Amino acid sequence: MATGLAINRCSISVCRTADVLLNRPTVSVVRNLKFNRRLIGNCSIASAVPYIVAEDEKYGNKQVISLTPRLYDYILSNVREPEILKQLREETAKMRGSQMQVSPDQAQLLAMLVQILGAERCIEVGVYTGYSSLAVALALPESGRLVACERDSNSLEVAQRYYELAGVSHKVIVKHGLAAESLKSLIENGEGSSYDFAFVDADKRMYQDYFELLLQLVRVGGVIVMDNVLWHGRVADPMVNDAKTISIRNFNKKLMNDERVSISMVPIGDGMTICRKR
């Protein structure tokens, strides 16, 4: 299948049909094009690749949308973000480690999953400043409860302040300390199979441990969402083999073969895998 170039004096746009010009397969063209706008002489190359295709032609050359900065801005403009979440996001953006905060579109998806499940009992592993946990707490009914596990006291102070401001602090049970120990204590207290939903965005090297503990706590039909499963694309790069990347890569591989859950890996944010306990 070919890719083509439509060329005029001041722009180069990429369209289907013309590796005749580039002598490259479509996916190679897509991989090597920059999405950021740049200038060459008096002409500009703008982000103009609306989709990518899999290298394996057995997938039928299915066109998959590829995010550009402009398209992502459009997605964000279509997120229904409550004002209190916006305030928290903007405050967090000024803090060290702000990239750890989930994106508004991720938080909206988490809240919707909670609503679809009719969840009343939830767990979050890795709270940071509370953006995702606040989104979940806002989606819970008044009788709902969220166990929020976080080891960093400074970021937890911000989260608790916003729980108060949003009027949901009565829904959130904060567990300050190591998440694995908090989850084990819930199991020891006889709370196994009593939770509807869990979200994990914490130490990547502990993902398998968190997952195993949460499988004991979440009911059949309940959902566990694992964040950062694409890890900035590093999981697909065989040349990257640091401890966190290897851990996530191994976790993804094990999860693929885990018959205890149904799974769907979603390319939102840094990648999320939605797991439904069978």
mmCIF file of C-alpha atoms in Angstrom:
data_model
loop_
_atom_site.group_PDB
_atom_site.id
_atom_site.type_symbol
_atom_site.label_atom_id
_atom_site.label_comp_id
_atom_site.label_asym_id
_atom_site.label_seq_id
_atom_site.Cartn_x
_atom_site.Cartn_y
_atom_site.Cartn_z
ATOM 1 C CA MET A 1 0.000 0.000 0.000
ATOM 2 C CA ALA A 2 1.333 3.387 -0.934
ATOM 3 C CA THR A 3 1.611 6.776 0.657
ATOM 4 C CA GLY A 4 1.698 10.019 -1.202
ATOM 5 C CA LEU A 5 2.841 13.602 -0.935
ATOM 6 C CA ALA A 6 0.751 16.513 -2.116
ATOM 7 C CA ILE A 7 3.277 19.320 -2.539
ATOM 8 C CA ASN A 8 2.802 23.027 -3.013
ATOM 9 C CA ARG A 9 5.085 26.048 -2.547
ATOM 10 C CA CYS A 10 4.722 26.395 1.218
ATOM 11 C CA SER A 11 3.343 23.143 2.598
ATOM 12 C CA ILE A 12 3.815 19.410 2.493
ATOM 13 C CA SER A 13 0.818 17.321 3.443
ATOM 14 C CA VAL A 14 0.831 13.579 3.737
ATOM 15 C CA CYS A 15 -1.958 11.581 2.124
ATOM 16 C CA ARG A 16 -2.516 7.989 1.057
ATOM 17 C CA THR A 17 -0.870 6.605 -2.123
ATOM 18 C CA ALA A 18 2.687 7.347 -3.010
ATOM 19 C CA ASP A 19 5.641 5.511 -1.716
ATOM 20 C CA VAL A 20 6.539 5.897 -5.363
ATOM 21 C CA LEU A 21 7.876 9.274 -4.293
ATOM 22 C CA LEU A 22 9.463 8.153 -1.055
ATOM 23 C CA ASN A 23 10.143 4.498 -1.813
ATOM 24 C CA ARG A 24 9.049 3.635 1.736
ATOM 25 C CA PRO A 25 6.103 1.688 3.164
ATOM 26 C CA THR A 26 3.314 3.699 4.769
ATOM 27 C CA VAL A 27 4.156 2.946 8.372
ATOM 28 C CA SER A 28 7.794 3.965 7.850
ATOM 29 C CA VAL A 29 6.663 7.337 6.552
ATOM 30 C CA VAL A 30 4.370 7.752 9.544
ATOM 31 C CA ARG A 31 7.092 6.803 12.001
ATOM 32 C CA ASN A 32 9.594 9.245 10.601
ATOM 33 C CA LEU A 33 7.358 12.285 10.304
ATOM 34 C CA LYS A 34 7.447 14.864 13.077
ATOM 35 C CA PHE A 35 4.109 16.064 14.436
ATOM 36 C CA ASN A 36 5.512 19.412 15.532
ATOM 37 C CA ARG A 37 5.367 22.302 13.107
ATOM 38 C CA ARG A 38 8.800 23.296 11.772
ATOM 39 C CA LEU A 39 10.158 25.649 9.149
ATOM 40 C CA ILE A 40 12.385 24.795 6.218
ATOM 41 C CA GLY A 41 13.484 27.895 4.355
ATOM 42 C CA ASN A 42 10.347 29.815 3.472
ATOM 43 C CA CYS A 43 8.137 26.724 3.663
ATOM 44 C CA SER A 44 6.570 24.873 6.565
ATOM 45 C CA ILE A 45 5.886 21.243 7.268
ATOM 46 C CA ALA A 46 2.756 21.024 9.403
ATOM 47 C CA SER A 47 1.524 17.981 11.252
ATOM 48 C CA ALA A 48 -0.618 16.325 8.623
ATOM 49 C CA VAL A 49 -0.640 12.628 9.366
ATOM 50 C CA PRO A 50 -4.179 11.839 10.548
ATOM 51 C CA TYR A 51 -3.669 8.119 10.995
ATOM 52 C CA ILE A 52 -1.258 5.205 11.133
ATOM 53 C CA VAL A 53 -1.575 1.595 10.018
ATOM 54 C CA ALA A 54 -0.158 -1.633 11.457
ATOM 55 C CA GLU A 55 2.889 -3.118 9.767
ATOM 56 C CA ASP A 56 1.146 -6.497 9.548
ATOM 57 C CA GLU A 57 -1.070 -6.352 6.456
ATOM 58 C CA LYS A 58 -3.251 -9.106 7.931
ATOM 59 C CA TYR A 59 -4.892 -6.344 9.960
ATOM 60 C CA GLY A 60 -6.304 -5.085 6.681
ATOM 61 C CA ASN A 61 -4.463 -1.751 6.649
ATOM 62 C CA LYS A 62 -6.958 -0.447 9.192
ATOM 63 C CA GLN A 63 -6.467 3.295 9.634
ATOM 64 C CA VAL A 64 -5.978 4.240 13.301
ATOM 65 C CA ILE A 65 -6.156 7.861 14.372
ATOM 66 C CA SER A 66 -2.839 9.341 15.445
ATOM 67 C CA LEU A 67 -2.849 12.218 17.921
ATOM 68 C CA THR A 68 -1.241 15.506 16.997
ATOM 69 C CA PRO A 69 -0.966 18.415 19.465
ATOM 70 C CA ARG A 70 -3.836 20.170 17.689
ATOM 71 C CA LEU A 71 -6.052 17.093 17.776
ATOM 72 C CA TYR A 72 -5.266 16.471 21.446
ATOM 73 C CA ASP A 73 -6.184 20.069 22.252
ATOM 74 C CA TYR A 74 -9.483 19.388 20.506
ATOM 75 C CA ILE A 75 -10.052 16.288 22.643
ATOM 76 C CA LEU A 76 -9.321 18.249 25.815
ATOM 77 C CA SER A 77 -11.769 20.941 24.725
ATOM 78 C CA ASN A 78 -14.440 18.225 24.696
ATOM 79 C CA VAL A 79 -13.797 16.990 28.232
ATOM 80 C CA ARG A 80 -16.457 17.927 30.795
ATOM 81 C CA GLU A 81 -14.057 18.882 33.560
ATOM 82 C CA PRO A 82 -15.671 20.090 36.805
ATOM 83 C CA GLU A 83 -14.338 23.431 38.015
ATOM 84 C CA ILE A 84 -12.864 21.915 41.177
ATOM 85 C CA LEU A 85 -10.858 19.430 39.093
ATOM 86 C CA LYS A 86 -9.638 22.254 36.880
ATOM 87 C CA GLN A 87 -8.440 24.159 39.950
ATOM 88 C CA LEU A 88 -6.592 21.100 41.245
ATOM 89 C CA ARG A 89 -5.050 20.417 37.840
ATOM 90 C CA GLU A 90 -3.780 23.973 37.539
ATOM 91 C CA GLU A 91 -2.329 23.978 41.055
ATOM 92 C CA THR A 92 -0.648 20.617 40.454
ATOM 93 C CA ALA A 93 0.827 21.871 37.171
ATOM 94 C CA LYS A 94 3.043 24.210 39.221
ATOM 95 C CA MET A 95 4.353 21.397 41.396
ATOM 96 C CA ARG A 96 7.316 19.109 41.012
ATOM 97 C CA GLY A 97 6.324 15.847 39.343
ATOM 98 C CA SER A 98 3.168 17.295 37.800
ATOM 99 C CA GLN A 99 3.518 14.888 34.868
ATOM 100 C CA MET A 100 2.368 12.125 37.228
ATOM 101 C CA GLN A 101 -1.130 13.569 37.267
ATOM 102 C CA VAL A 102 -3.597 11.778 34.984
ATOM 103 C CA SER A 103 -4.957 13.781 32.071
ATOM 104 C CA PRO A 104 -8.523 15.176 32.096
ATOM 105 C CA ASP A 105 -9.653 12.719 29.422
ATOM 106 C CA GLN A 106 -8.313 9.824 31.518
ATOM 107 C CA ALA A 107 -10.090 11.078 34.635
ATOM 108 C CA GLN A 108 -13.338 11.432 32.695
ATOM 109 C CA LEU A 109 -13.050 7.815 31.516
ATOM 110 C CA LEU A 110 -12.381 6.587 35.066
ATOM 111 C CA ALA A 111 -15.424 8.455 36.373
ATOM 112 C CA MET A 112 -17.589 7.015 33.603
ATOM 113 C CA LEU A 113 -16.417 3.458 34.367
ATOM 114 C CA VAL A 114 -17.400 3.992 37.999
ATOM 115 C CA GLN A 115 -20.821 5.223 36.914
ATOM 116 C CA ILE A 116 -21.352 2.391 34.395
ATOM 117 C CA LEU A 117 -20.469 -0.174 37.074
ATOM 118 C CA GLY A 118 -22.735 1.488 39.588
ATOM 119 C CA ALA A 119 -19.707 1.253 41.861
ATOM 120 C CA GLU A 120 -19.960 2.063 45.548
ATOM 121 C CA ARG A 121 -16.640 0.734 46.848
ATOM 122 C CA CYS A 122 -13.424 1.755 45.099
ATOM 123 C CA ILE A 123 -9.682 1.677 45.653
ATOM 124 C CA GLU A 124 -6.952 3.892 44.258
ATOM 125 C CA VAL A 125 -3.284 2.931 44.486
ATOM 126 C CA GLY A 126 -1.146 6.032 43.979
ATOM 127 C CA VAL A 127 -3.056 9.237 44.684
ATOM 128 C CA TYR A 128 -0.440 11.952 44.129
ATOM 129 C CA THR A 129 -2.373 15.255 44.494
ATOM 130 C CA GLY A 130 -5.730 13.579 44.043
ATOM 131 C CA TYR A 131 -6.949 14.452 40.548
ATOM 132 C CA SER A 132 -8.070 10.934 39.603
ATOM 133 C CA SER A 133 -9.338 10.057 43.078
ATOM 134 C CA LEU A 134 -11.349 13.288 43.215
ATOM 135 C CA ALA A 135 -12.877 12.481 39.815
ATOM 136 C CA VAL A 136 -13.866 9.036 41.124
ATOM 137 C CA ALA A 137 -15.198 10.412 44.427
ATOM 138 C CA LEU A 138 -17.350 12.946 42.578
ATOM 139 C CA ALA A 139 -18.826 10.100 40.510
ATOM 140 C CA LEU A 140 -19.644 7.959 43.555
ATOM 141 C CA PRO A 141 -23.059 8.112 45.241
ATOM 142 C CA GLU A 142 -23.275 9.671 48.704
ATOM 143 C CA SER A 143 -22.987 6.230 50.250
ATOM 144 C CA GLY A 144 -19.917 5.411 48.173
ATOM 145 C CA ARG A 145 -16.433 4.936 49.582
ATOM 146 C CA LEU A 146 -12.964 5.271 48.047
ATOM 147 C CA VAL A 147 -9.856 3.887 49.746
ATOM 148 C CA ALA A 148 -7.012 6.171 48.629
ATOM 149 C CA CYS A 149 -3.492 4.760 49.118
ATOM 150 C CA GLU A 150 -0.547 7.167 48.982
ATOM 151 C CA ARG A 151 2.878 7.216 50.664
ATOM 152 C CA ASP A 152 3.871 10.845 50.022
ATOM 153 C CA SER A 153 2.513 13.097 52.762
ATOM 154 C CA ASN A 154 3.077 16.378 50.901
ATOM 155 C CA SER A 155 1.038 15.472 47.851
ATOM 156 C CA LEU A 156 -1.554 13.801 50.064
ATOM 157 C CA GLU A 157 -2.092 17.100 51.900
ATOM 158 C CA VAL A 158 -3.064 18.715 48.596
ATOM 159 C CA ALA A 159 -5.415 15.851 47.786
ATOM 160 C CA GLN A 160 -7.153 16.030 51.156
ATOM 161 C CA ARG A 161 -7.582 19.779 50.854
ATOM 162 C CA TYR A 162 -9.396 19.316 47.561
ATOM 163 C CA TYR A 163 -11.551 16.493 48.922
ATOM 164 C CA GLU A 164 -12.723 19.017 51.498
ATOM 165 C CA LEU A 165 -13.255 21.793 48.953
ATOM 166 C CA ALA A 166 -15.268 19.458 46.721
ATOM 167 C CA GLY A 167 -17.382 18.218 49.618
ATOM 168 C CA VAL A 168 -16.409 14.571 49.155
ATOM 169 C CA SER A 169 -14.033 14.006 52.086
ATOM 170 C CA HIS A 170 -16.667 11.817 53.760
ATOM 171 C CA LYS A 171 -16.388 9.425 50.796
ATOM 172 C CA VAL A 172 -12.587 9.073 50.924
ATOM 173 C CA ILE A 173 -10.679 6.851 53.360
ATOM 174 C CA VAL A 174 -7.020 7.885 53.158
ATOM 175 C CA LYS A 175 -4.350 5.244 53.721
ATOM 176 C CA HIS A 176 -0.983 6.941 54.207
ATOM 177 C CA GLY A 177 1.866 4.478 53.763
ATOM 178 C CA LEU A 178 2.988 1.671 51.493
ATOM 179 C CA ALA A 179 0.094 0.659 49.248
ATOM 180 C CA ALA A 180 0.889 -3.055 49.346
ATOM 181 C CA GLU A 181 0.633 -3.049 53.136
ATOM 182 C CA SER A 182 -2.642 -1.112 53.006
ATOM 183 C CA LEU A 183 -4.125 -3.592 50.526
ATOM 184 C CA LYS A 184 -2.987 -6.558 52.629
ATOM 185 C CA SER A 185 -4.649 -5.033 55.700
ATOM 186 C CA LEU A 186 -7.940 -4.732 53.800
ATOM 187 C CA ILE A 187 -7.729 -8.422 52.895
ATOM 188 C CA GLU A 188 -6.899 -9.359 56.496
ATOM 189 C CA ASN A 189 -9.925 -7.347 57.642
ATOM 190 C CA GLY A 190 -12.166 -9.624 55.586
ATOM 191 C CA GLU A 191 -12.847 -7.180 52.747
ATOM 192 C CA GLY A 192 -12.005 -9.594 49.955
ATOM 193 C CA SER A 193 -14.268 -9.540 46.866
ATOM 194 C CA SER A 194 -16.137 -6.508 48.214
ATOM 195 C CA TYR A 195 -14.830 -3.736 45.936
ATOM 196 C CA ASP A 196 -16.274 -2.744 42.584
ATOM 197 C CA PHE A 197 -13.457 -0.722 41.048
ATOM 198 C CA ALA A 198 -9.726 -0.081 41.464
ATOM 199 C CA PHE A 199 -7.236 2.209 39.742
ATOM 200 C CA VAL A 200 -3.451 1.771 39.902
ATOM 201 C CA ASP A 201 -0.983 4.555 39.149
ATOM 202 C CA ALA A 202 1.953 3.877 41.450
ATOM 203 C CA ASP A 203 5.379 2.203 41.558
ATOM 204 C CA LYS A 204 5.688 0.431 38.197
ATOM 205 C CA ARG A 205 7.961 -2.250 39.623
ATOM 206 C CA MET A 206 5.135 -3.259 41.959
ATOM 207 C CA TYR A 207 2.411 -3.586 39.333
ATOM 208 C CA GLN A 208 2.151 -7.368 39.458
ATOM 209 C CA ASP A 209 2.001 -7.312 43.277
ATOM 210 C CA TYR A 210 -0.694 -4.626 43.307
ATOM 211 C CA PHE A 211 -2.677 -6.495 40.693
ATOM 212 C CA GLU A 212 -2.611 -9.785 42.609
ATOM 213 C CA LEU A 213 -3.756 -8.078 45.808
ATOM 214 C CA LEU A 214 -6.521 -6.184 44.022
ATOM 215 C CA LEU A 215 -7.778 -9.375 42.385
ATOM 216 C CA GLN A 216 -8.486 -10.599 45.904
ATOM 217 C CA LEU A 217 -10.291 -7.396 46.841
ATOM 218 C CA VAL A 218 -12.376 -6.772 43.700
ATOM 219 C CA ARG A 219 -15.588 -8.747 43.158
ATOM 220 C CA VAL A 220 -16.355 -10.848 40.104
ATOM 221 C CA GLY A 221 -17.495 -8.411 37.418
ATOM 222 C CA GLY A 222 -15.503 -5.635 39.055
ATOM 223 C CA VAL A 223 -12.898 -3.591 37.204
ATOM 224 C CA ILE A 224 -9.191 -2.886 37.772
ATOM 225 C CA VAL A 225 -7.572 -0.168 35.654
ATOM 226 C CA MET A 226 -3.788 -0.136 35.305
ATOM 227 C CA ASP A 227 -2.182 3.141 34.191
ATOM 228 C CA ASN A 228 1.051 3.798 32.226
ATOM 229 C CA VAL A 229 0.991 0.452 30.421
ATOM 230 C CA LEU A 230 2.541 2.026 27.303
ATOM 231 C CA TRP A 231 5.197 3.847 29.373
ATOM 232 C CA HIS A 232 5.960 6.648 26.903
ATOM 233 C CA GLY A 233 6.290 4.059 24.141
ATOM 234 C CA ARG A 234 9.321 2.455 25.778
ATOM 235 C CA VAL A 235 7.603 -0.916 26.209
ATOM 236 C CA ALA A 236 7.690 -1.365 22.420
ATOM 237 C CA ASP A 237 11.351 -0.412 22.085
ATOM 238 C CA PRO A 238 13.633 -3.475 22.493
ATOM 239 C CA MET A 239 16.599 -1.165 23.076
ATOM 240 C CA VAL A 240 15.068 0.198 26.304
ATOM 241 C CA ASN A 241 15.595 -2.137 29.253
ATOM 242 C CA ASP A 242 15.551 -0.136 32.466
ATOM 243 C CA ALA A 243 13.885 -1.693 35.527
ATOM 244 C CA LYS A 244 10.557 0.138 35.230
ATOM 245 C CA THR A 245 10.188 -0.549 31.513
ATOM 246 C CA ILE A 246 11.004 -4.234 31.953
ATOM 247 C CA SER A 247 8.517 -4.447 34.823
ATOM 248 C CA ILE A 248 5.676 -2.948 32.800
ATOM 249 C CA ARG A 249 6.587 -4.987 29.729
ATOM 250 C CA ASN A 250 6.539 -8.202 31.782
ATOM 251 C CA PHE A 251 3.294 -7.198 33.462
ATOM 252 C CA ASN A 252 1.618 -6.583 30.099
ATOM 253 C CA LYS A 253 2.823 -9.959 28.842
ATOM 254 C CA LYS A 254 1.496 -11.807 31.889
ATOM 255 C CA LEU A 255 -1.790 -9.957 31.744
ATOM 256 C CA MET A 256 -2.249 -10.935 28.105
ATOM 257 C CA ASN A 257 -2.304 -14.593 29.181
ATOM 258 C CA ASP A 258 -4.226 -14.131 32.440
ATOM 259 C CA GLU A 259 -7.551 -15.954 32.094
ATOM 260 C CA ARG A 260 -8.809 -14.537 35.388
ATOM 261 C CA VAL A 261 -9.652 -11.258 33.680
ATOM 262 C CA SER A 262 -10.962 -9.844 30.423
ATOM 263 C CA ILE A 263 -8.748 -7.009 29.215
ATOM 264 C CA SER A 264 -8.674 -4.000 26.928
ATOM 265 C CA MET A 265 -5.542 -1.890 26.466
ATOM 266 C CA VAL A 266 -6.585 1.663 25.646
ATOM 267 C CA PRO A 267 -4.154 4.237 24.141
ATOM 268 C CA ILE A 268 -5.331 7.128 26.302
ATOM 269 C CA GLY A 269 -2.871 9.180 28.332
ATOM 270 C CA ASP A 270 0.193 6.973 28.757
ATOM 271 C CA GLY A 271 -1.880 3.881 28.084
ATOM 272 C CA MET A 272 -4.433 2.214 30.360
ATOM 273 C CA THR A 273 -5.472 -1.431 30.558
ATOM 274 C CA ILE A 274 -9.023 -2.031 31.738
ATOM 275 C CA CYS A 275 -9.384 -5.442 33.403
ATOM 276 C CA ARG A 276 -12.722 -7.036 34.293
ATOM 277 C CA LYS A 277 -12.542 -9.840 36.841
ATOM 278 C CA ARG A 278 -14.150 -13.036 35.596
#
